[in-house]
mmCIF file of C-alpha atoms in Angstrom:
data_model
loop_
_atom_site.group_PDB
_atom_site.id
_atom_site.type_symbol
_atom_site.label_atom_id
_atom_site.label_comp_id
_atom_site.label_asym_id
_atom_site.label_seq_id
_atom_site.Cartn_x
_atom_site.Cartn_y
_atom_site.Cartn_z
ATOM 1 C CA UNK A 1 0.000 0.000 0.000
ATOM 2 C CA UNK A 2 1.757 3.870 -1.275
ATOM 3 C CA UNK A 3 2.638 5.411 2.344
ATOM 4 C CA UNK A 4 3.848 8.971 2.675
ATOM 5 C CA UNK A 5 7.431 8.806 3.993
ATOM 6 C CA UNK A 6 9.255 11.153 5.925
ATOM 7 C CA UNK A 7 13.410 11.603 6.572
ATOM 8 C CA UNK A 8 14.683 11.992 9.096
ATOM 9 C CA UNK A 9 13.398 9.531 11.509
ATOM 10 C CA UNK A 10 14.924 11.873 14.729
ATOM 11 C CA UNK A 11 16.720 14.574 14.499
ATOM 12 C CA UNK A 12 18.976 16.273 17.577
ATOM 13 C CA UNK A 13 19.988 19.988 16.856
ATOM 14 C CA UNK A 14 21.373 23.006 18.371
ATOM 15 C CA UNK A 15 19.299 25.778 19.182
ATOM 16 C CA UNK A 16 19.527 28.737 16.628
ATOM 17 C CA UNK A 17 20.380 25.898 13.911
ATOM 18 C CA UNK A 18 18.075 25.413 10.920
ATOM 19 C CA UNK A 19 16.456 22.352 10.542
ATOM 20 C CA UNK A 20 14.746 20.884 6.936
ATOM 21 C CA UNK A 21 12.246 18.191 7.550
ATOM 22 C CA UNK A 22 11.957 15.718 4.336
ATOM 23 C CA UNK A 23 8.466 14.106 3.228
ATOM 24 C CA UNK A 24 7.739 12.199 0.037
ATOM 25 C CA UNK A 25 3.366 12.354 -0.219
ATOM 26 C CA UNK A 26 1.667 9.126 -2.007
ATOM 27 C CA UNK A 27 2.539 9.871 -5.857
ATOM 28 C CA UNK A 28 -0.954 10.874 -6.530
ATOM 29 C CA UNK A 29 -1.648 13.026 -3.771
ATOM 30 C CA UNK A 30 -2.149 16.445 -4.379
ATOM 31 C CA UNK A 31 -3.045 17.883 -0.962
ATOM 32 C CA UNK A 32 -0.321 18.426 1.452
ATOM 33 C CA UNK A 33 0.213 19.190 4.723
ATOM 34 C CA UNK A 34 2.356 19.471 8.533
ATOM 35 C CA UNK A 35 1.280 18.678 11.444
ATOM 36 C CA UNK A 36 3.029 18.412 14.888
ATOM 37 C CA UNK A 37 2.720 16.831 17.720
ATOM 38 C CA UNK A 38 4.558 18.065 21.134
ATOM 39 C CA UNK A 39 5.199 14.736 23.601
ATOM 40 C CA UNK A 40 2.224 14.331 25.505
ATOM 41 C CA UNK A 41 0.057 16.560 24.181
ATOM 42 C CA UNK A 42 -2.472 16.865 20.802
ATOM 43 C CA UNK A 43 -1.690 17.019 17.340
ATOM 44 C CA UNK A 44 -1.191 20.442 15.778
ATOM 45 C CA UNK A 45 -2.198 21.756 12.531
ATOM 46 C CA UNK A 46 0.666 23.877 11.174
ATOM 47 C CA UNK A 47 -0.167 24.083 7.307
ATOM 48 C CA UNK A 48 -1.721 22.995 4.068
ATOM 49 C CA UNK A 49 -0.185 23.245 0.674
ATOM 50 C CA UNK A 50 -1.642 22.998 -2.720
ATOM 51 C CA UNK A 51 -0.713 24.059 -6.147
ATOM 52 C CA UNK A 52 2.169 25.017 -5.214
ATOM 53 C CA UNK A 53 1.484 27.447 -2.245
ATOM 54 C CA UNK A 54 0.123 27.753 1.401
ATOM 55 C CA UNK A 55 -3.534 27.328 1.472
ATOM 56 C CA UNK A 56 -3.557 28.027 5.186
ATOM 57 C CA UNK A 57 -1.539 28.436 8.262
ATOM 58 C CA UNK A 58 -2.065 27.871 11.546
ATOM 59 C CA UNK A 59 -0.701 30.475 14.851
ATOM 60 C CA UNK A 60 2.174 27.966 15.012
ATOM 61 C CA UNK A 61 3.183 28.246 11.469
ATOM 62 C CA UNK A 62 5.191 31.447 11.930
ATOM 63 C CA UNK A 63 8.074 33.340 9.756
ATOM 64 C CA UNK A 64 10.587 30.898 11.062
ATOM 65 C CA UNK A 65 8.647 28.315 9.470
ATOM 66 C CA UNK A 66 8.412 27.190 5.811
ATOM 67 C CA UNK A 67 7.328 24.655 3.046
ATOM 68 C CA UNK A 68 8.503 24.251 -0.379
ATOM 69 C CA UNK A 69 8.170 21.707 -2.785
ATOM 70 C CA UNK A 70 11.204 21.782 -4.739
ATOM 71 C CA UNK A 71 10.334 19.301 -7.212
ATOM 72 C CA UNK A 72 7.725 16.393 -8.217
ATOM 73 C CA UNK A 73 7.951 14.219 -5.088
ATOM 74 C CA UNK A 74 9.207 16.089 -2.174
ATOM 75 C CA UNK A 75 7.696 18.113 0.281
ATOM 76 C CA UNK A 76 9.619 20.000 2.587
ATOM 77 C CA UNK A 77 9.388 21.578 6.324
ATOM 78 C CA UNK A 78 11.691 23.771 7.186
ATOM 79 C CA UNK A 79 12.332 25.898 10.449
ATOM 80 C CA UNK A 80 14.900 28.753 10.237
ATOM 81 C CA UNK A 81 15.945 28.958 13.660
ATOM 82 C CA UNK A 82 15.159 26.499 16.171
ATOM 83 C CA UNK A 83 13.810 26.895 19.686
ATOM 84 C CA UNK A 84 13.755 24.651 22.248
ATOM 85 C CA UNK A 85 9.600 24.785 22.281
ATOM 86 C CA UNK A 86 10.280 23.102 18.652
ATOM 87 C CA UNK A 87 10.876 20.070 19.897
ATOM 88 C CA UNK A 88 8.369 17.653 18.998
ATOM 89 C CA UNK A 89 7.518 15.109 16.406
ATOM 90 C CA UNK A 90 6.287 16.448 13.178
ATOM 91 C CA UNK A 91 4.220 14.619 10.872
ATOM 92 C CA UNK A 92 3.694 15.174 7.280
ATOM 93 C CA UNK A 93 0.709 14.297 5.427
ATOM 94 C CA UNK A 94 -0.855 14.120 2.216
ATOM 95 C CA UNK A 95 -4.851 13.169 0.622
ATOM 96 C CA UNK A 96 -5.783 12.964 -3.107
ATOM 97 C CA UNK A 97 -8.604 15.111 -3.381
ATOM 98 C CA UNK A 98 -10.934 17.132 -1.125
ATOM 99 C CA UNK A 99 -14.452 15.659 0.229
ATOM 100 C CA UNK A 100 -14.211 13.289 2.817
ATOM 101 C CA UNK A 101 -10.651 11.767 1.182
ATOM 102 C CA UNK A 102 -8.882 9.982 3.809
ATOM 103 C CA UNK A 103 -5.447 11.842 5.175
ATOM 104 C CA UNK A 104 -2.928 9.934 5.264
ATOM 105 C CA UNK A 105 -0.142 10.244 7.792
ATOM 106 C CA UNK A 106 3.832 9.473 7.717
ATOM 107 C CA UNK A 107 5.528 7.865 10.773
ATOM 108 C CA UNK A 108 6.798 11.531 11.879
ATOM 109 C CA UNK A 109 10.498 13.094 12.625
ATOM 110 C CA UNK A 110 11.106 13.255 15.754
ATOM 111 C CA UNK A 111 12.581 16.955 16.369
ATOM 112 C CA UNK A 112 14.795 17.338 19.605
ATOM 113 C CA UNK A 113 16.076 20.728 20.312
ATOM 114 C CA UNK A 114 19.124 21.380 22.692
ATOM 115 C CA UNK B 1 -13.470 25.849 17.485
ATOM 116 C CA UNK B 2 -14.249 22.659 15.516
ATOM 117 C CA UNK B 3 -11.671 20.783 18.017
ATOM 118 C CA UNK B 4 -13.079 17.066 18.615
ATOM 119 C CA UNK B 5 -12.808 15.798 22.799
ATOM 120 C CA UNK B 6 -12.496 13.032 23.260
ATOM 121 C CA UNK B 7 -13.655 10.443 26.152
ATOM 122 C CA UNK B 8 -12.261 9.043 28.341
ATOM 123 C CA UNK B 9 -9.262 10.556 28.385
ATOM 124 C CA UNK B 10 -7.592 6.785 29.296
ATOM 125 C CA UNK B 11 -9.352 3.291 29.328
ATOM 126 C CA UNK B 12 -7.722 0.037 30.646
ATOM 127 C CA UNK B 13 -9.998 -2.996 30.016
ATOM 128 C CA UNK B 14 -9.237 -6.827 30.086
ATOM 129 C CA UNK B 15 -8.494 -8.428 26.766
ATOM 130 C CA UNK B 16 -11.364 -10.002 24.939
ATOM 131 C CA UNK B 17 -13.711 -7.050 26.544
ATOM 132 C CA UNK B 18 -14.812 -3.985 24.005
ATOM 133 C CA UNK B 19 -13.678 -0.852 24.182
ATOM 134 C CA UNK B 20 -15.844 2.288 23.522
ATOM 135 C CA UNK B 21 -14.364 6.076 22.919
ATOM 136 C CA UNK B 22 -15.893 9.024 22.521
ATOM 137 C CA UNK B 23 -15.245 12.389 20.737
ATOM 138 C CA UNK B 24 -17.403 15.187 20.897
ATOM 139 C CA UNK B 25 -16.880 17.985 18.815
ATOM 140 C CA UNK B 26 -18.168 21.889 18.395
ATOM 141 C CA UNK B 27 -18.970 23.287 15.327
ATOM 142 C CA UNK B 28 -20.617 21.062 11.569
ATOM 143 C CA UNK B 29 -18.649 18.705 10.142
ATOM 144 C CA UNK B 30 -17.996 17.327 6.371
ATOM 145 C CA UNK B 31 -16.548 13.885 7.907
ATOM 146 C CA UNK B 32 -14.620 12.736 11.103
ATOM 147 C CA UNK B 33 -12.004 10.332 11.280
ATOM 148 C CA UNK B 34 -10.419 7.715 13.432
ATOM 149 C CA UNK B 35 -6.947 7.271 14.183
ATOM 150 C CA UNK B 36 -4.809 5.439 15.959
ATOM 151 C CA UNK B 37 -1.432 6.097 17.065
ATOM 152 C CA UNK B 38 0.714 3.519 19.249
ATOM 153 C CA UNK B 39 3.354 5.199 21.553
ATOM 154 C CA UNK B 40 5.627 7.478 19.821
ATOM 155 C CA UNK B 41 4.495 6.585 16.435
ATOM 156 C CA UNK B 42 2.707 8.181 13.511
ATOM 157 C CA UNK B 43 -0.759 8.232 13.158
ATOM 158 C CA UNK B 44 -2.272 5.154 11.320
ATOM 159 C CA UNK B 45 -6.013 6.066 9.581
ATOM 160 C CA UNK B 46 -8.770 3.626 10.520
ATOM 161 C CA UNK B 47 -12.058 4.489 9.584
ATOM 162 C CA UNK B 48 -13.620 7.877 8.147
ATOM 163 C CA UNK B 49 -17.561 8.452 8.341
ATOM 164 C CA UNK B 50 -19.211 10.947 6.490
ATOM 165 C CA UNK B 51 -21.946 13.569 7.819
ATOM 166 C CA UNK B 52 -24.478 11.811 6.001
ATOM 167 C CA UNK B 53 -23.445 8.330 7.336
ATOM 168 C CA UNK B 54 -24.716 7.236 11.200
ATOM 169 C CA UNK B 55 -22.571 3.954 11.092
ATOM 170 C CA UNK B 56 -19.587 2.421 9.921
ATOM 171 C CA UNK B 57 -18.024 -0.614 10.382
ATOM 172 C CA UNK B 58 -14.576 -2.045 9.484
ATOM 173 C CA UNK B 59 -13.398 -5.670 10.852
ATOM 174 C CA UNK B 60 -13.364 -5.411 14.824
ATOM 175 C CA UNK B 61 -14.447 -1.438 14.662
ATOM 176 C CA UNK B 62 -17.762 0.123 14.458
ATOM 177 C CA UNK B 63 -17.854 3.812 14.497
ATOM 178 C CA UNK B 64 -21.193 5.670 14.610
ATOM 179 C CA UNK B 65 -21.707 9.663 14.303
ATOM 180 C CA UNK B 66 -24.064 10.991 15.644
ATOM 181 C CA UNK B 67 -24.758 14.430 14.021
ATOM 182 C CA UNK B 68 -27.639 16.113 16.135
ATOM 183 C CA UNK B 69 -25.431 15.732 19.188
ATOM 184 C CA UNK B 70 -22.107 16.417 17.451
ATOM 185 C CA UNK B 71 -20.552 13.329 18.861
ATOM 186 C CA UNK B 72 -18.895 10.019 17.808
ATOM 187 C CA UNK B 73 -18.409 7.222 19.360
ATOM 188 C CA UNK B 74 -15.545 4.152 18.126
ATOM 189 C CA UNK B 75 -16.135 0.848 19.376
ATOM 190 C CA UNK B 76 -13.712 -2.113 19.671
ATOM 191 C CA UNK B 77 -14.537 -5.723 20.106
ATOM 192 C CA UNK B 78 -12.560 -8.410 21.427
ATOM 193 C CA UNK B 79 -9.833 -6.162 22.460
ATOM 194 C CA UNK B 80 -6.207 -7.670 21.809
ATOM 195 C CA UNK B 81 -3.152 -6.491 23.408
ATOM 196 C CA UNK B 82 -2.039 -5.225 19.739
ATOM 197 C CA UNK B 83 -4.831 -2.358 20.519
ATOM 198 C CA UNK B 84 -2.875 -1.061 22.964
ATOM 199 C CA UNK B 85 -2.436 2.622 21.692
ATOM 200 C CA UNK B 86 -4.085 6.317 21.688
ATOM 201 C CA UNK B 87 -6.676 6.806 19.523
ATOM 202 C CA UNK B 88 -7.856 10.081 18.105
ATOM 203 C CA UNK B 89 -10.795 11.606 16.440
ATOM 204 C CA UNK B 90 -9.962 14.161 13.732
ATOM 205 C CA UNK B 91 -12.819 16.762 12.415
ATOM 206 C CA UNK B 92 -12.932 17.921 8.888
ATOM 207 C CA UNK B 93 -15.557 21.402 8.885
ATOM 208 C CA UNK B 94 -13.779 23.255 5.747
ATOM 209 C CA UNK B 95 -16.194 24.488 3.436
ATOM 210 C CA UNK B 96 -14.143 26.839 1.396
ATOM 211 C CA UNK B 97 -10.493 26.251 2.028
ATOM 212 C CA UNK B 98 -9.069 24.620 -0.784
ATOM 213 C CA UNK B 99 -7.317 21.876 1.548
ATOM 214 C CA UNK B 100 -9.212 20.981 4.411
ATOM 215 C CA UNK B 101 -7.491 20.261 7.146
ATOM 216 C CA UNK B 102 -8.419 18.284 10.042
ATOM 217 C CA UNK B 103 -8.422 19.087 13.470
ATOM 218 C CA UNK B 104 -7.454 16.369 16.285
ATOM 219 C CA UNK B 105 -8.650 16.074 19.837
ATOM 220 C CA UNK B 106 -6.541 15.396 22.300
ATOM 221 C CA UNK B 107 -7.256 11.510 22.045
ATOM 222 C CA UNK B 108 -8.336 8.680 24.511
ATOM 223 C CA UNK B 109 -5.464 6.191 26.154
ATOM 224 C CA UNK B 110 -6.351 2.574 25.744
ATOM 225 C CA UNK B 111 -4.438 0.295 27.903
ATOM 226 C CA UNK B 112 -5.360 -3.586 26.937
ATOM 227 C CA UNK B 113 -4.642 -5.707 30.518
ATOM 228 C CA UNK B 114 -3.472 -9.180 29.327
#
């Protein structure tokens, strides 16, 4: 069954460091989108991407984040300058059309900030 | 907010019992979805139910929505220890965004006692 895969699997880095988290969607997805997830607590809309921009962004999602899809499979997440309150494990996910389409989640990067 | 809640917030039963969980949720909905997500792992999609369905059903899980009381309930029978996770329930209320996002509650803790 296609999955959505996402590199790296965990990920340690210095605070102040920037950080690009990899995803490849199912191949005929065209709905895209980060979530996160900080230990313990709920899972966090950050933003949705189609046709090649930001549909919409959450509070989260702010100018130290960004998304890019730099070519026909890969979707990136990318923070510019990490905090220690970005630590967490951030999913990527991806659906094939709007309308009750199921989401479909990767297995996450874990993101630990030191 | 469209936010689901869900209840209880943990449930241990004894294997071979069923295991109910609810999510309530606030504002019209297009669908709601089920996942579940076993400790430190990404979130795995198990059952989606429309606005216009009151019942699903999918090998050991029954899900029902219930759209007058903006609730849903997911029911598993004959718990195994292999169900041993957190399980979410994930809203989908866009009408005009063009991606919908979902929105997760904050998920119920089922502990399967062997």
């Amino acid at each position: 069954e296609p999955e959505v895969t996402q590199t790296p699997s965990h990920q340690v880095t210095q605070m102040g460091q920037e950080v690009i988290l990899r995803c490849v969607p199912i191949s005929n997805h065209l709905y895209f989108y980060w979530y996160r997830q900080i230990l313990g607590q709920k899972v966090e809309f950050l933003v949705s991407f189609y046709n090649n921009e930001i549909s919409e962004k959450s509070e989260i999602f702010d100018d130290q984040f960004s998304v890019e899809r730099p070519d026909g499979s890969n979707f990136t997440l990318k923070i510019r300058s990490t905090k220690l309150e970005d630590s967490a494990m951030y999913f990527c996910a991806s659906t094939r059309a709007l309308g009750g389409n199921t989401i479909y989640f990767g297995e996450g990067s874990w993101l630990t900030v030191v | 907010s469209q936010q689901g809640e869900e209840d209880p917030q943990a449930l241990s039963i004894q294997e071979g019992e069923n295991a109910t969980m609810n999510c309530s949720y606030k504002t019209s909905i297009n669908n709601l979805q089920w996942y579940r997500q076993n400790s430190g792992r990404g979130l795995v999609h198990l059952i989606l139910i429309r606005s216009n369905e009151r019942e699903k059903h999918s090998g050991r899980l029954r899900v029902t929505l219930d759209t007058s009381k903006k609730s849903s309930s997911l029911l598993i029978t004959a718990s195994r220890a292999a169900d041993t996770a957190s399980y979410f329930c994930a809203t989908d209320a866009n009408r005009y965004s063009s991606a919908s996002k979902i929105i997760f509650g904050s998920g119920t803790r089922l502990s399967i006692r062997p």
